[in-house]
PDB file of C-alpha atoms in Angstrom:
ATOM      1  CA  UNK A 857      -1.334   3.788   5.985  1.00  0.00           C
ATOM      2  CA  UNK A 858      -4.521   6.292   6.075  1.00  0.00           C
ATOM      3  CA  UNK A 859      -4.854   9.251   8.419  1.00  0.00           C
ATOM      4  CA  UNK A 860      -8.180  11.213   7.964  1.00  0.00           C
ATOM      5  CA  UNK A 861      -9.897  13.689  10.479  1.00  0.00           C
ATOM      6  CA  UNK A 862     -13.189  13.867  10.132  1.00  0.00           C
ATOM      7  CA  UNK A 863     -15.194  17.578  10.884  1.00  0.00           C
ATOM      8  CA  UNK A 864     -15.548  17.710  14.445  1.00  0.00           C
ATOM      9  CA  UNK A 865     -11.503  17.527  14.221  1.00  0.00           C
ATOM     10  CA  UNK A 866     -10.985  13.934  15.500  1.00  0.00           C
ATOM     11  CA  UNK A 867      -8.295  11.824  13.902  1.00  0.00           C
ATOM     12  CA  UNK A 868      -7.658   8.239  12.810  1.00  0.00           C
ATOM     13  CA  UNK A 869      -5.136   6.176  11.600  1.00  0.00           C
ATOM     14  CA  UNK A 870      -4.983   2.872   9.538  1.00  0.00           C
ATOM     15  CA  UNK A 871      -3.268   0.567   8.163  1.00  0.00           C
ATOM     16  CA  UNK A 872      -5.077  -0.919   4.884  1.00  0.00           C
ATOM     17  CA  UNK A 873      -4.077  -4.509   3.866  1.00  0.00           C
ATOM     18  CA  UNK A 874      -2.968  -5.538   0.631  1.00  0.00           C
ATOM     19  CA  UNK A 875      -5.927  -5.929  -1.558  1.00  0.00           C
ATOM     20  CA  UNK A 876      -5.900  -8.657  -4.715  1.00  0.00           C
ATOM     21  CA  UNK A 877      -9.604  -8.079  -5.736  1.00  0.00           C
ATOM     22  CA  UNK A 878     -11.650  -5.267  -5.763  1.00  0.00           C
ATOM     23  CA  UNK A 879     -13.135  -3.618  -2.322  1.00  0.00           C
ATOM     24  CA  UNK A 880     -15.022  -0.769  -1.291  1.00  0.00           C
ATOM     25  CA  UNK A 881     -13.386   1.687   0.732  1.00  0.00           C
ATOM     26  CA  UNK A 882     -15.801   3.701   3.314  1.00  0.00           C
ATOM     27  CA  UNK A 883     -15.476   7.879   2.996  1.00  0.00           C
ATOM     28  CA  UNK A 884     -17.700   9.701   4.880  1.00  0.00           C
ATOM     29  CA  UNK A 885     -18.738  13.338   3.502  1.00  0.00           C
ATOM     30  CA  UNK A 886     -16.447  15.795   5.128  1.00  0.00           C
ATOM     31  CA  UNK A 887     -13.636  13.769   5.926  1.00  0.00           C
ATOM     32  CA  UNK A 888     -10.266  14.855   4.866  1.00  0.00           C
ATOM     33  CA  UNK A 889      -7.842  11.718   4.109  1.00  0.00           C
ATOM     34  CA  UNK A 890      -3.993  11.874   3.379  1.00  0.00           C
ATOM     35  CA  UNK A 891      -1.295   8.753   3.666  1.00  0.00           C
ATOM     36  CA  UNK A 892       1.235   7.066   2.550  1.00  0.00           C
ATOM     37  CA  UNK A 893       1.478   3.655   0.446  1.00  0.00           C
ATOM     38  CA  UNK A 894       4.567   1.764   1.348  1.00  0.00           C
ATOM     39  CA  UNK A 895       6.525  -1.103  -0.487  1.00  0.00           C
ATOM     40  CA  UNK A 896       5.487  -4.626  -0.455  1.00  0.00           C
ATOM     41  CA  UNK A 897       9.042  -5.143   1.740  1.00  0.00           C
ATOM     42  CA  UNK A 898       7.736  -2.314   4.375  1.00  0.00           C
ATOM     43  CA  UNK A 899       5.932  -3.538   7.250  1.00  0.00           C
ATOM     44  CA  UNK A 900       4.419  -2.167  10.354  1.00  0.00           C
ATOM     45  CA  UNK A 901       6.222  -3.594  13.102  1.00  0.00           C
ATOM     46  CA  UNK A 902       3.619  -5.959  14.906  1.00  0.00           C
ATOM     47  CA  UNK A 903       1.641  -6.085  11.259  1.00  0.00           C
ATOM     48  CA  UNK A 904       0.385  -9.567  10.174  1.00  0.00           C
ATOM     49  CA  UNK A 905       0.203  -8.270   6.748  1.00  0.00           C
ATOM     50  CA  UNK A 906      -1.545 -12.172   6.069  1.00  0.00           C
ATOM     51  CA  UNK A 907      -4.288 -10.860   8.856  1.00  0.00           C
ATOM     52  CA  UNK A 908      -5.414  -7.836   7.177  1.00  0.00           C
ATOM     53  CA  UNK A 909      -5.626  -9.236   3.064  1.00  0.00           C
ATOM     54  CA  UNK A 910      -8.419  -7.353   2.188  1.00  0.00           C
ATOM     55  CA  UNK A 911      -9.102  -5.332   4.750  1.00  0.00           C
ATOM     56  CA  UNK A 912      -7.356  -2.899   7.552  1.00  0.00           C
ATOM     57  CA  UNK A 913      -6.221  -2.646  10.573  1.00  0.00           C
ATOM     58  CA  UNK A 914      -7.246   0.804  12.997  1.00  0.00           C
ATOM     59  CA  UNK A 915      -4.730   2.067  15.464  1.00  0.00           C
ATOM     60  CA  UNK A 916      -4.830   3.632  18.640  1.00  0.00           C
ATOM     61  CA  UNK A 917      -5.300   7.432  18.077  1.00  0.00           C
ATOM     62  CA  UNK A 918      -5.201   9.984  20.758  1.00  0.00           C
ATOM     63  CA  UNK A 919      -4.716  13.921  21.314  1.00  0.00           C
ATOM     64  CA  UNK A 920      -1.798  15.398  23.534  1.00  0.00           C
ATOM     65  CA  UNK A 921      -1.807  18.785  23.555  1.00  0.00           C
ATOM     66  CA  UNK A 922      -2.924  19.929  20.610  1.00  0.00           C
ATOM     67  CA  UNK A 923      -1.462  17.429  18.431  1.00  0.00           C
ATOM     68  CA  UNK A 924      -2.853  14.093  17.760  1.00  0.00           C
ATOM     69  CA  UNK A 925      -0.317  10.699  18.298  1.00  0.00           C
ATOM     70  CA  UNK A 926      -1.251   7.288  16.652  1.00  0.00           C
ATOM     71  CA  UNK A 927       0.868   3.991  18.440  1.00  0.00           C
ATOM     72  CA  UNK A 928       2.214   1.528  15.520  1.00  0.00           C
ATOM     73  CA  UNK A 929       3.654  -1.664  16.801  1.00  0.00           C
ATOM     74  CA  UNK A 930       4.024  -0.286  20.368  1.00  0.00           C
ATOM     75  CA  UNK A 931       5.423   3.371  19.189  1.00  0.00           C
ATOM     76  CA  UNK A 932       3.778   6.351  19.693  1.00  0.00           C
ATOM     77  CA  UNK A 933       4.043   8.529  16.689  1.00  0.00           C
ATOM     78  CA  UNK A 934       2.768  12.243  15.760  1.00  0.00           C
ATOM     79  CA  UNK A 935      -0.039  12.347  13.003  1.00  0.00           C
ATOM     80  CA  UNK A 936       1.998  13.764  10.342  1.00  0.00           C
ATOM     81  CA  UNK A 937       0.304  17.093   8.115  1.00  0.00           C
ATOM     82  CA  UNK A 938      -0.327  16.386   4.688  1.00  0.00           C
ATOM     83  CA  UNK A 939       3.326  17.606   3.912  1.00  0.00           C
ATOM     84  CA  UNK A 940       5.200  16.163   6.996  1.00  0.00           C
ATOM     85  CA  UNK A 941       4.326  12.183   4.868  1.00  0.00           C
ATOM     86  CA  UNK A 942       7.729  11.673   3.677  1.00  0.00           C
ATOM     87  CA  UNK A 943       9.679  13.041   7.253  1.00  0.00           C
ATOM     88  CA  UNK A 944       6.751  10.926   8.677  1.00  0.00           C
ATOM     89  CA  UNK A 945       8.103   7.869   7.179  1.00  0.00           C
ATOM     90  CA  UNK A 946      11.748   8.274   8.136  1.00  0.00           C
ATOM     91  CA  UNK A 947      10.899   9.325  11.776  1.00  0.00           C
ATOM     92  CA  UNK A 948       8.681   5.903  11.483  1.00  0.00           C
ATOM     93  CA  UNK A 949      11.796   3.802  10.518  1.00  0.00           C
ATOM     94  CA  UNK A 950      14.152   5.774  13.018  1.00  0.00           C
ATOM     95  CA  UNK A 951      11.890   4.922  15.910  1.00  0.00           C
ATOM     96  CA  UNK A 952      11.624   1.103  15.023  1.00  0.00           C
ATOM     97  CA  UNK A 953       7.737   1.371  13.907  1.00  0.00           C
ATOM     98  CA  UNK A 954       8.639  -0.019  10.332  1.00  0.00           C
ATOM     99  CA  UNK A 955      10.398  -3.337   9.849  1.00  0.00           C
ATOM    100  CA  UNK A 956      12.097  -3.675   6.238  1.00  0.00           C
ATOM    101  CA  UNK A 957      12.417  -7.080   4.755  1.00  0.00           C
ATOM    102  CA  UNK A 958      15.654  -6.870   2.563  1.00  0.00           C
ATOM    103  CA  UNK A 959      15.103 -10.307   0.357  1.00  0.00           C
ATOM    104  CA  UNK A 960      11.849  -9.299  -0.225  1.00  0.00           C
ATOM    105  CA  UNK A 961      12.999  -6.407  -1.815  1.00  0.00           C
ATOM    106  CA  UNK A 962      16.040  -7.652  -3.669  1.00  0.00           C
ATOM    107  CA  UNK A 963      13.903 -10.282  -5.541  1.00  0.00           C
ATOM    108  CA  UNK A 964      11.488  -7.581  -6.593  1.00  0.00           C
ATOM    109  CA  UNK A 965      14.206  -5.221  -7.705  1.00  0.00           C
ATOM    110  CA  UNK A 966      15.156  -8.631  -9.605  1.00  0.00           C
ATOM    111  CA  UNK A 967      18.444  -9.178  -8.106  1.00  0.00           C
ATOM    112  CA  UNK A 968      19.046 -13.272  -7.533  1.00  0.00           C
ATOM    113  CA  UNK A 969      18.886 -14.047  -3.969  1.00  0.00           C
ATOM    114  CA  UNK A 970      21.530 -17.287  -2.880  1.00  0.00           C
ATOM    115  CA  UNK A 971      18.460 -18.849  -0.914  1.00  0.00           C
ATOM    116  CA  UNK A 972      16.259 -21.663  -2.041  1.00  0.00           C
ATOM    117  CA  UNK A 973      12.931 -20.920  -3.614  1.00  0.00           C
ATOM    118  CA  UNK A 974      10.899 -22.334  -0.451  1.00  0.00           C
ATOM    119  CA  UNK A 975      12.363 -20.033   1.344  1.00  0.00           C
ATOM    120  CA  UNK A 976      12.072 -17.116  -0.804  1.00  0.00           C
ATOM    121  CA  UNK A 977       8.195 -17.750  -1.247  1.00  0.00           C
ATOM    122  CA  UNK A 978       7.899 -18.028   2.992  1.00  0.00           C
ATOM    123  CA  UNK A 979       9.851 -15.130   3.481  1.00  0.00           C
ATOM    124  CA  UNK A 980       7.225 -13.362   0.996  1.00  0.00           C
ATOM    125  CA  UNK A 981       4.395 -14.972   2.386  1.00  0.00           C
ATOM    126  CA  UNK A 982       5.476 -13.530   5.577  1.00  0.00           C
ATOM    127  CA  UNK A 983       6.473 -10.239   4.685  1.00  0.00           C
ATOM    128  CA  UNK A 984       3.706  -9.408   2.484  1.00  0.00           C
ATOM    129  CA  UNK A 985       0.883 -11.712   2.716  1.00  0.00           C
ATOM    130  CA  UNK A 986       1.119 -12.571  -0.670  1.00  0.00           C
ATOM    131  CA  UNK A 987       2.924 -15.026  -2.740  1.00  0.00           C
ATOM    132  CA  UNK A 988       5.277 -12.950  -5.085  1.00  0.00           C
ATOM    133  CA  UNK A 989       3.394 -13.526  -8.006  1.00  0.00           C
ATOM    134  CA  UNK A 990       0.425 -11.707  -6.875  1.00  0.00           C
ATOM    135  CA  UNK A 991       2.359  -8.971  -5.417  1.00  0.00           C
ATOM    136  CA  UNK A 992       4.144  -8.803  -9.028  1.00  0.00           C
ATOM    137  CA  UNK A 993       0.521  -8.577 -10.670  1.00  0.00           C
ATOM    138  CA  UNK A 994      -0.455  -5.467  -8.048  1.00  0.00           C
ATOM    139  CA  UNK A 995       2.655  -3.768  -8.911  1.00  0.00           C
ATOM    140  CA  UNK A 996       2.450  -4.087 -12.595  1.00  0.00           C
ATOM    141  CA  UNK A 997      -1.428  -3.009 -12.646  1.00  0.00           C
ATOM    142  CA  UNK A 998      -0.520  -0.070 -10.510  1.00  0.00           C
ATOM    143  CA  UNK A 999       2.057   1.310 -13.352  1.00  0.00           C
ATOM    144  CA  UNK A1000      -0.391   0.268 -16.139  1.00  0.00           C
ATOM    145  CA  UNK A1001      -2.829   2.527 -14.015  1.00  0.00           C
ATOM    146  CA  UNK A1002      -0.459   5.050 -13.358  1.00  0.00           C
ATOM    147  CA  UNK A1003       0.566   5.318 -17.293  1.00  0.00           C
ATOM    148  CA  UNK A1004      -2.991   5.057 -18.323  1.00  0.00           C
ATOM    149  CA  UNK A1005      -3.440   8.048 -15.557  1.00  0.00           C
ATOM    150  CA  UNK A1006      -1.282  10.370 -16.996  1.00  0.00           C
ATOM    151  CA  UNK A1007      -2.960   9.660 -20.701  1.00  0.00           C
ATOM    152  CA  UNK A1008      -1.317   6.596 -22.207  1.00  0.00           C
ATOM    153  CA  UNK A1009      -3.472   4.633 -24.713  1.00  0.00           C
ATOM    154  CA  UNK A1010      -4.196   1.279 -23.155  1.00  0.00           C
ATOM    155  CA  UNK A1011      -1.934  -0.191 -26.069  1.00  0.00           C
ATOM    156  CA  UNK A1012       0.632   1.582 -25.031  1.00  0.00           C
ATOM    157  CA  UNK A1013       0.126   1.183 -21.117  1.00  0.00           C
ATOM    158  CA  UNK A1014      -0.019  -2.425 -21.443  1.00  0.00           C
ATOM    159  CA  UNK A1015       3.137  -2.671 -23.222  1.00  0.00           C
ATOM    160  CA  UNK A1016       5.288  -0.275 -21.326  1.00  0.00           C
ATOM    161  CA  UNK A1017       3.786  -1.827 -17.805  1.00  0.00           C
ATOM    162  CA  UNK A1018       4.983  -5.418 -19.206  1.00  0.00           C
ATOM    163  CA  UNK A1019       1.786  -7.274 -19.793  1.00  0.00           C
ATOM    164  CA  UNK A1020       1.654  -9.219 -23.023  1.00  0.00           C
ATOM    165  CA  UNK A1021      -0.546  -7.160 -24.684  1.00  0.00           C
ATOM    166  CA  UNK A1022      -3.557  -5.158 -24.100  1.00  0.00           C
ATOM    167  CA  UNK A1023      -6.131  -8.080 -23.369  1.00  0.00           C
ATOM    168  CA  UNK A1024      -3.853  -8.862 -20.266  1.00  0.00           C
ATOM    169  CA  UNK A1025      -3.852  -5.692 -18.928  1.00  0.00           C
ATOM    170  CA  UNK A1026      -7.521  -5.471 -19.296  1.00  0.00           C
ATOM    171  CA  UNK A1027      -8.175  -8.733 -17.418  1.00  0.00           C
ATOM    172  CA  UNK A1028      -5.884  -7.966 -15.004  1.00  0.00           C
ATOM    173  CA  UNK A1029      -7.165  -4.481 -13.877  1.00  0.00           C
ATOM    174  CA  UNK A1030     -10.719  -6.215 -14.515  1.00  0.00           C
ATOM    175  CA  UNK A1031      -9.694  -8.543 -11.623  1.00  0.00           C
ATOM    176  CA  UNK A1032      -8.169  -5.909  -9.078  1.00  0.00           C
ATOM    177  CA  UNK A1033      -9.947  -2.729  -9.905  1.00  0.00           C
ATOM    178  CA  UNK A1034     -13.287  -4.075 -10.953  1.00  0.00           C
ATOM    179  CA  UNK A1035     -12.924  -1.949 -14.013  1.00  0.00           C
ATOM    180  CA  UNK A1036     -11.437  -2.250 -17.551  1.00  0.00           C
ATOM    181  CA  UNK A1037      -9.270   0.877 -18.815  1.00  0.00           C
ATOM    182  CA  UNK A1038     -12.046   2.439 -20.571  1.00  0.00           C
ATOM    183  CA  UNK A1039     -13.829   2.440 -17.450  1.00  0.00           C
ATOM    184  CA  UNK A1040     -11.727   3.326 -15.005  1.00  0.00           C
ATOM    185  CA  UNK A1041     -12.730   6.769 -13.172  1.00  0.00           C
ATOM    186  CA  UNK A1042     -11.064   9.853 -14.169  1.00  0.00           C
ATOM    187  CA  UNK A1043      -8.280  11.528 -12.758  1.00  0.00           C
ATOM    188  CA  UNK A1044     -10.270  12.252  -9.750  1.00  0.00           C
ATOM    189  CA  UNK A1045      -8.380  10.945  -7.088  1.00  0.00           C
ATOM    190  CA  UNK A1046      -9.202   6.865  -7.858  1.00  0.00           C
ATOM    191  CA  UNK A1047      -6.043   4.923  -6.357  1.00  0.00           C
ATOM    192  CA  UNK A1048      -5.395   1.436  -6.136  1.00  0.00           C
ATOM    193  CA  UNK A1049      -5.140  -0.177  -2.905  1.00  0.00           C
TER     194      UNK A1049
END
């Protein structure tokens, strides 16, 4: 989820879809962004997360007062300040905006589930969009980009993310980022979506 107010002080609110190739994302000079990337088992209540692969979803924004309210799933919210995100996100839960899918996340903390593996792979499919494989893939890239991030060799990323070896990891980020490790921009604010 993406808040950004742009200079003339308007605000707007997102919600950007889970992303398995590379995609540009639109900043306009003079916007200021903040938000908050949740779990593969977090949803927005009234989210087709399968609708918006790829792409995003704008909510209804609108000023009260002086403060500016966004609606998620038929709950009007606050805009949270760039350090209200993580009260933000519990008062989101609290008043029913967020739906939690607890198999999805038992599986991918890698706890056994006593369901079959049909419907394991629907309930992901639901929940995320994604069959768990991919959503594996995103995760692991994201730590391998993380590590790398914080100055990790690539060697060394790769192994401590869990890819095979280097090669892998290369492929893989090839394939989501659009960029190999070596070319991957700085520590400059580049995030994975």
């Amino acid at each position: 989820m993406v808040f950004s107010e742009n200079p003339d002080g308007a605000v707007n609110a997102q919600v950007i879809g889970p992303s398995v190739r590379p995609r540009p994302m639109t900043v306009r000079a003079g916007d200021l962004s903040w938000g908050v990337d949740f779990e593969p088992h977090v949803v927005g209540r009234g989210v087709v997360k399968s609708d918006i692969i790829d792409g995003d979803l704008d909510l209804l924004t609108e000023i009260v007062g002086e403060r500016w309210w966004f609606t998620l799933g038929g709950v009007r919210l606050p805009v949270p300040r760039h350090d209200e995100l993580d009260a933000a996100v519990e008062h989101m839960a609290d008043a029913g905006a967020l739906e939690l899918d607890p198999t999805v996340r038992t599986v991918l903390d890698g706890t056994e589930v006593d369901l079959s593996d049909r419907t394991v792979r629907r309930q992901f499919a639901q929940t995320t969009g994604l069959r768990r494989g991919q959503v594996e893939q995103i995760r692991r890239a994201r730590r391998a980009f993380a590590l790398l991030q914080q100055g990790m060799s690539p060697a060394e990323a790769a192994a401590a993310a869990g890819y095979a070896d280097q090669a892998h990891m290369t492929r893989q980020l090839r394939i989501l980022t659009g960029s190999t490790p070596g070319a991957l921009p700085g520590r400059d604010g580049f995030s994975m979506s």
